[in-house]
mmCIF file of C-alpha atoms in Angstrom:
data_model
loop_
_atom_site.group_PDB
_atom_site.id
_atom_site.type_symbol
_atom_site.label_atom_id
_atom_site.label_comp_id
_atom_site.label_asym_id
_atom_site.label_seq_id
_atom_site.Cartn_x
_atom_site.Cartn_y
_atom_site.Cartn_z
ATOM 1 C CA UNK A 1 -4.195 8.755 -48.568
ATOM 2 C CA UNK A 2 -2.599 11.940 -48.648
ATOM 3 C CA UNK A 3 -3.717 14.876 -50.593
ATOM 4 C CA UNK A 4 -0.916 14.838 -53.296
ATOM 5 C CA UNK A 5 -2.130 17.313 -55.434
ATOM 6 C CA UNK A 6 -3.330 21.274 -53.795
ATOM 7 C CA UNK A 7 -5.157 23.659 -56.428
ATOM 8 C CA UNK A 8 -4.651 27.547 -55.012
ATOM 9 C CA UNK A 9 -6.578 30.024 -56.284
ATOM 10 C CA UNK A 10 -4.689 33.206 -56.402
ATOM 11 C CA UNK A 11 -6.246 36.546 -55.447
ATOM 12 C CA UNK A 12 -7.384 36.688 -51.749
ATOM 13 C CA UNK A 13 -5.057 33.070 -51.246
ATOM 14 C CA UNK A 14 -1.463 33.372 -52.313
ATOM 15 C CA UNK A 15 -1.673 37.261 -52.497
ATOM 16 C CA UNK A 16 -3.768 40.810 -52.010
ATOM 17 C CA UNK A 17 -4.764 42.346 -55.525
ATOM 18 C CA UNK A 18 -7.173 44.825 -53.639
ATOM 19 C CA UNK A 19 -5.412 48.337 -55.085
ATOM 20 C CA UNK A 20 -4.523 46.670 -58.473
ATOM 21 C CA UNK A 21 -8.160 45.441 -59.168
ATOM 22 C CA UNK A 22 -10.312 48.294 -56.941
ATOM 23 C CA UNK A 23 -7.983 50.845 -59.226
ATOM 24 C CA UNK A 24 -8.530 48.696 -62.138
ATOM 25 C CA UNK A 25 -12.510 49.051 -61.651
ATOM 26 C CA UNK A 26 -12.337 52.546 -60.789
ATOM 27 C CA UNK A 27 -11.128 53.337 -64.018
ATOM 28 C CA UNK A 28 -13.152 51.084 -66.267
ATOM 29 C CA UNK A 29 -16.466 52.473 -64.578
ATOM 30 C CA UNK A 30 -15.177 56.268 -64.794
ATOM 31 C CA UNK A 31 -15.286 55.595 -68.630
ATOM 32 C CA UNK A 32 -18.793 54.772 -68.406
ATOM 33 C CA UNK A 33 -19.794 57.995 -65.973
ATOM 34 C CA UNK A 34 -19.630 56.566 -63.309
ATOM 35 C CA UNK A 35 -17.140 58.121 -60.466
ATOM 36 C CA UNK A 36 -16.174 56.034 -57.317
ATOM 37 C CA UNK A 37 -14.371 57.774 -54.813
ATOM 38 C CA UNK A 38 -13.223 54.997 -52.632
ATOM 39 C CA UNK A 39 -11.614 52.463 -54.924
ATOM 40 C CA UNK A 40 -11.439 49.860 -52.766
ATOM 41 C CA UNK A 41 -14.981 50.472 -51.653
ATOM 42 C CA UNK A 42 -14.906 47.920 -55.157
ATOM 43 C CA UNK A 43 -13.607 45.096 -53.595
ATOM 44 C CA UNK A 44 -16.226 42.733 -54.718
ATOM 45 C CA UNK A 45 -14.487 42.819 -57.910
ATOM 46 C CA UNK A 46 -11.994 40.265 -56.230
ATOM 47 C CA UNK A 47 -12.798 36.316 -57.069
ATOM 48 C CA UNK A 48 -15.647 36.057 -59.651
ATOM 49 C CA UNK A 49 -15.101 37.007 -63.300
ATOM 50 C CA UNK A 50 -15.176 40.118 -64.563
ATOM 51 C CA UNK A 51 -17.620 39.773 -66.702
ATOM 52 C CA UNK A 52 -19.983 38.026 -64.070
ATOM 53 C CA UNK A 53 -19.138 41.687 -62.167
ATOM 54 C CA UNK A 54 -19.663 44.076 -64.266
ATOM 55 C CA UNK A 55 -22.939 42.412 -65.517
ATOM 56 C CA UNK A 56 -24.240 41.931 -61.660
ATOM 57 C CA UNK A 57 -23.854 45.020 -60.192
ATOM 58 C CA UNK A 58 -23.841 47.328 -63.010
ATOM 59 C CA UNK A 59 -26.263 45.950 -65.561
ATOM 60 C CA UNK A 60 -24.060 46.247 -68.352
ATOM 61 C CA UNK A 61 -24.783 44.377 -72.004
ATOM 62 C CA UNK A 62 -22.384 42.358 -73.901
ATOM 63 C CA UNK A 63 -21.008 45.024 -75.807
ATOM 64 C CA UNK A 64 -20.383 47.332 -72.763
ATOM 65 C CA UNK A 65 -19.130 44.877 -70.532
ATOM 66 C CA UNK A 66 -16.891 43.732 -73.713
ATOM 67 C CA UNK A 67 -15.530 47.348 -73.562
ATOM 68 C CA UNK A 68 -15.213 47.396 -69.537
ATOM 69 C CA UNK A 69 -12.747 44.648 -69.367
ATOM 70 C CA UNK A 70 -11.058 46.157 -72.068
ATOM 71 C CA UNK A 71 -10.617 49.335 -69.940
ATOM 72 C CA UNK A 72 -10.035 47.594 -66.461
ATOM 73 C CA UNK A 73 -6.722 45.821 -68.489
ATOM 74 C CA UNK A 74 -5.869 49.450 -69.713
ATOM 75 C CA UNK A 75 -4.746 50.273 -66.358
ATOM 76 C CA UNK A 76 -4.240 46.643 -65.069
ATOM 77 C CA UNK A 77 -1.352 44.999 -67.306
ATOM 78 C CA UNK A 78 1.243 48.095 -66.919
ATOM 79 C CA UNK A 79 0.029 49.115 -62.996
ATOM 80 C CA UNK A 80 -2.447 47.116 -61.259
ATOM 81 C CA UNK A 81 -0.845 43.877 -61.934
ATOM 82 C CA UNK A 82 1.843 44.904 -59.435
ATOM 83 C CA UNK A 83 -0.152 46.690 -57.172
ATOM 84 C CA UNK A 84 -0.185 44.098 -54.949
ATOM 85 C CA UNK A 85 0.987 42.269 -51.836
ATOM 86 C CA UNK A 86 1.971 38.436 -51.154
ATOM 87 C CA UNK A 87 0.542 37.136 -48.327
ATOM 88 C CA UNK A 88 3.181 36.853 -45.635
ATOM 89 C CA UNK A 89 4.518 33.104 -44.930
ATOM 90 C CA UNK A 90 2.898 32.130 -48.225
ATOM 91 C CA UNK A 91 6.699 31.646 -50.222
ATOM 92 C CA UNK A 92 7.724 29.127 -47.461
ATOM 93 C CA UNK A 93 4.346 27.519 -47.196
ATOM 94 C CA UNK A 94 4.898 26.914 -51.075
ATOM 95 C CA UNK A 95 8.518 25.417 -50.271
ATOM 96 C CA UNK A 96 7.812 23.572 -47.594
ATOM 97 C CA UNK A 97 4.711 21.710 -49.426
ATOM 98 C CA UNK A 98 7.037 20.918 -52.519
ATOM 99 C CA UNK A 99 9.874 19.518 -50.184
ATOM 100 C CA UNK A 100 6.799 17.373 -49.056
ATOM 101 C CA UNK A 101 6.547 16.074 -52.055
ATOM 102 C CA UNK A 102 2.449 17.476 -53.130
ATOM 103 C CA UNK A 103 1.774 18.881 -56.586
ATOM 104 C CA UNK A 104 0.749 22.645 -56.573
ATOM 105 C CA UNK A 105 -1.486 23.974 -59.375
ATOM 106 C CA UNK A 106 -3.103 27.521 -59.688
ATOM 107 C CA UNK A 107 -6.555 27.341 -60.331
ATOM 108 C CA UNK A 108 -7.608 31.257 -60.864
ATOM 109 C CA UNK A 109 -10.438 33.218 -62.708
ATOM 110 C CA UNK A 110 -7.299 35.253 -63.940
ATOM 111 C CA UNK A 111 -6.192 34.879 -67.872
ATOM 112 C CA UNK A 112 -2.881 32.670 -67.629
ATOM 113 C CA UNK A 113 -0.897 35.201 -68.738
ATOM 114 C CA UNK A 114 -1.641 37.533 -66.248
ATOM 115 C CA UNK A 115 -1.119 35.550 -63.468
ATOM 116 C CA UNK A 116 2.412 33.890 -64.650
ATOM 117 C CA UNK A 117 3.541 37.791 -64.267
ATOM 118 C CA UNK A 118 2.300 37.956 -61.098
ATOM 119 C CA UNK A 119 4.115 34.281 -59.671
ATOM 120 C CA UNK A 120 6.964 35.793 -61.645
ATOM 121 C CA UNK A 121 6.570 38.838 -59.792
ATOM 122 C CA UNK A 122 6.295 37.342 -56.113
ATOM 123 C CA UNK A 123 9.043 34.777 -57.147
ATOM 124 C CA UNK A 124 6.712 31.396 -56.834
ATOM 125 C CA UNK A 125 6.242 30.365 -60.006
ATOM 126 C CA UNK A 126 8.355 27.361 -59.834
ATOM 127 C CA UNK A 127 6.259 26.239 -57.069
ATOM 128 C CA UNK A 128 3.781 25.301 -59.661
ATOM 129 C CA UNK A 129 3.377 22.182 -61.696
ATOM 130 C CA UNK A 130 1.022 23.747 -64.026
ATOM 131 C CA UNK A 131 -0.954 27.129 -63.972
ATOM 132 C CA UNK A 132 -5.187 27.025 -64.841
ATOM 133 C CA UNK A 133 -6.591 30.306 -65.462
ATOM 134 C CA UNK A 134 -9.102 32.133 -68.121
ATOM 135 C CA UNK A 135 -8.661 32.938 -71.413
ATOM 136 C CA UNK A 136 -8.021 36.753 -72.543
ATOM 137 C CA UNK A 137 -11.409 36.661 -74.105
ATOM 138 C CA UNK A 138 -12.818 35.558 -71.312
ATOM 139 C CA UNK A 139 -14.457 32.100 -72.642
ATOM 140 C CA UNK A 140 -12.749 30.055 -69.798
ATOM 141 C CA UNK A 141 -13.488 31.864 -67.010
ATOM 142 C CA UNK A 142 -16.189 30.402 -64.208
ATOM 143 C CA UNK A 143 -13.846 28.539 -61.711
ATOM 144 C CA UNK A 144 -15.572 25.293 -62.113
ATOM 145 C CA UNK A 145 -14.503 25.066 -66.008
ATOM 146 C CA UNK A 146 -11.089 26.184 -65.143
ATOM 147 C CA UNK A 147 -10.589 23.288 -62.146
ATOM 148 C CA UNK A 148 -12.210 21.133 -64.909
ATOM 149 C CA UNK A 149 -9.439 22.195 -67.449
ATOM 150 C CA UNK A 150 -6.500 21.817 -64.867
ATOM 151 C CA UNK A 151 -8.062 18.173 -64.249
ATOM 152 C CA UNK A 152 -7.968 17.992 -67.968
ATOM 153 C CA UNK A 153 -4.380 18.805 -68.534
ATOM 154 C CA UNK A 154 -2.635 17.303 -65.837
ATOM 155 C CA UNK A 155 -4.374 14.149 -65.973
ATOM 156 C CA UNK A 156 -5.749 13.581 -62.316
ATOM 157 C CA UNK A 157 -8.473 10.967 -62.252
ATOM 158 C CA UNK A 158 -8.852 10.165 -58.478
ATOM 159 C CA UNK A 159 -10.285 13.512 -56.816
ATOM 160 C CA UNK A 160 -9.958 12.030 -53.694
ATOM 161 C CA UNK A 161 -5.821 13.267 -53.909
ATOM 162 C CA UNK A 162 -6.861 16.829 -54.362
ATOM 163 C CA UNK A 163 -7.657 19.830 -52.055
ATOM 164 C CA UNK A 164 -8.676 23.242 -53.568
ATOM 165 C CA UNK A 165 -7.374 26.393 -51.366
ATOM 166 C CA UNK A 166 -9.404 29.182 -52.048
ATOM 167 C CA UNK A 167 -10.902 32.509 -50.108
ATOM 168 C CA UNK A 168 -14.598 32.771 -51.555
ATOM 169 C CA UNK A 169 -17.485 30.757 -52.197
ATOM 170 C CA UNK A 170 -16.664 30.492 -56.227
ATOM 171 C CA UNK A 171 -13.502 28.761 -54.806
ATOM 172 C CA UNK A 172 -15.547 26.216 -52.717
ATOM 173 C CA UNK A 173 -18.713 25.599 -54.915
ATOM 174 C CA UNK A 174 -16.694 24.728 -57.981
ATOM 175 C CA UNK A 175 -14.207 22.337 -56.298
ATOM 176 C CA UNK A 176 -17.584 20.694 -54.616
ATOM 177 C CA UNK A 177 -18.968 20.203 -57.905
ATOM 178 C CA UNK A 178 -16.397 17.671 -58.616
ATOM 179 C CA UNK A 179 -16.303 15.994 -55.101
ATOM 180 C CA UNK A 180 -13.014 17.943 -54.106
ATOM 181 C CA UNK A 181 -11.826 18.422 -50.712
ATOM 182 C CA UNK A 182 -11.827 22.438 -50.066
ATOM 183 C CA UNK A 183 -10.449 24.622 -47.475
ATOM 184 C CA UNK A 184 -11.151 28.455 -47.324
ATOM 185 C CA UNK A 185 -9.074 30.889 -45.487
ATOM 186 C CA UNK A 186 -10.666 33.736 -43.889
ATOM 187 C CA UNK A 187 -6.878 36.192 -44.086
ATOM 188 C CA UNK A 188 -8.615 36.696 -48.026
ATOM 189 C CA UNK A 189 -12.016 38.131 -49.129
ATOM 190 C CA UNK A 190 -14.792 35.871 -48.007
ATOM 191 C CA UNK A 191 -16.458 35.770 -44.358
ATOM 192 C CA UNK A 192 -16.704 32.333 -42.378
ATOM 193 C CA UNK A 193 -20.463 32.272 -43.067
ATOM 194 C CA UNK A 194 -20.020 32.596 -46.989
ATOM 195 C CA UNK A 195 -17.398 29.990 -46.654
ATOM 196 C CA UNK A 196 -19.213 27.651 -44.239
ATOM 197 C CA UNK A 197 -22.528 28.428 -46.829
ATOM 198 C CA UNK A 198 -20.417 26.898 -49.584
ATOM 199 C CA UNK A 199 -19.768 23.917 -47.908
ATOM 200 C CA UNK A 200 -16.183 24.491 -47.265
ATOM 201 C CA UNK A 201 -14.461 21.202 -45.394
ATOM 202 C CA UNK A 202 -11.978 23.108 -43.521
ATOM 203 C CA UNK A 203 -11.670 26.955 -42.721
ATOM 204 C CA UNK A 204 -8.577 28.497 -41.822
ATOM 205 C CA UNK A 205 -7.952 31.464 -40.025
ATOM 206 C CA UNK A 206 -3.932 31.916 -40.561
ATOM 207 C CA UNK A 207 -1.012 30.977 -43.254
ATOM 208 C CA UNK A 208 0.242 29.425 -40.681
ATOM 209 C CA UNK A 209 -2.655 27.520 -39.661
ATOM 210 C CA UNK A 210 -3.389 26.855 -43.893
ATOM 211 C CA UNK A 211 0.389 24.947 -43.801
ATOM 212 C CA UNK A 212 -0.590 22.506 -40.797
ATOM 213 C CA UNK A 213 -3.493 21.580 -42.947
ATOM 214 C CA UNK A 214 -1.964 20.776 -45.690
ATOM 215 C CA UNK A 215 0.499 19.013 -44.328
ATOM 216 C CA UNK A 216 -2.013 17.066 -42.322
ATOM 217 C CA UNK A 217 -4.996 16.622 -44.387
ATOM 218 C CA UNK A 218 -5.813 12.943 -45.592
#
């Protein structure tokens, strides 16, 4: 059977957030002290949650990693948000899978909000049957509850119809949890080994070579 349904994940997979979220960083750790002269020597900040981030490498409590997202969306929802790039060939990959007759959903750590601005932005939002993402408080957030909660809400019982798209290992592991057919693409954020680690089905190198795939794929 044919995969009917394809969950994307958004940063590093439909489009390139790198200055909107290194910029973002930068200026939620220069409130703490701490100066970074290369922003987008903070690239790790793309694909797991913030929170998960700022915890990791920074050691931060609750309270100041409470006030560090707070901060990072200071300069995010008027500027970062749309500093930012869409893949190229990603808008007619989109069309051509919907004149194929799949299902996309976005499955992103993003809160829903922000990234309906963004497909807004890019023009691609009507790609998508329905748009998973994190909560503004950040209590949906880990990729695994948010494929679970796009399951959820659109009602898809037999996994074996599903493929999840996504460029890092949080992409992969979550949509193996649930016995999901992944892909990763290496044009995003994560390297073939951390893909391959994660148990990824397919790896693509190419938008062009993501399309075949998905057109393929059974």
């Amino acid at each position: 059977m044919d995969k009917q349904y394809i969950l994307f994940d958004l940063d590093g997979t439909l489009t390139d957030p790198l200055d909107g979220i290194t910029k973002s960083a930068q200026h939620a750790l220069e409130h703490f002290g701490i100066r970074v002269k290369d922003h987008t020597s903070l690239s790790f900040f793309i694909g797991p949650p913030l929170r998960d981030t700022f915890k990791r490498h920074y050691h931060m409590s609750d309270q100041q990693t409470d006030e560090a997202i707070r901060v990072f969306r200071e300069y995010f929802e008027p500027t970062g948000i749309f500093e930012n790039e869409i893949y190229e060939g990603i808008p007619a990959m989109l069309e051509h899978l919907v004149q194929a007759g799949r299902s996309l959903i976005l499955a992103t750590s993003k809160p829903v909000d922000f990234a309906e601005r963004i497909l807004e932005y890019f023009d691609i939002k009507d790609y998508f049957d329905f748009i998973a993402g994190s909560t503004m408080d950040e209590r949906r957030a880990n990729k695994e509850d948010i494929i679970a909660y796009a399951l959820e809400e659109c009602q898809l019982i037999d996994l074996s119809e599903l493929v999840m798209v996504g460029d890092r290992k949080y992409d992969i592991e979550a949509a193996k949890a649930f016995g999901i057919y992944t892909v990763g693409v290496l044009y995003g954020y994560g390297t073939k080994e951390e893909l391959k680690r994660a148990g990824a089905d397919c790896i693509v190198k190419t938008v062009e070579e993501l399309e075949e795939v998905l057109l393929e794929v059974e």
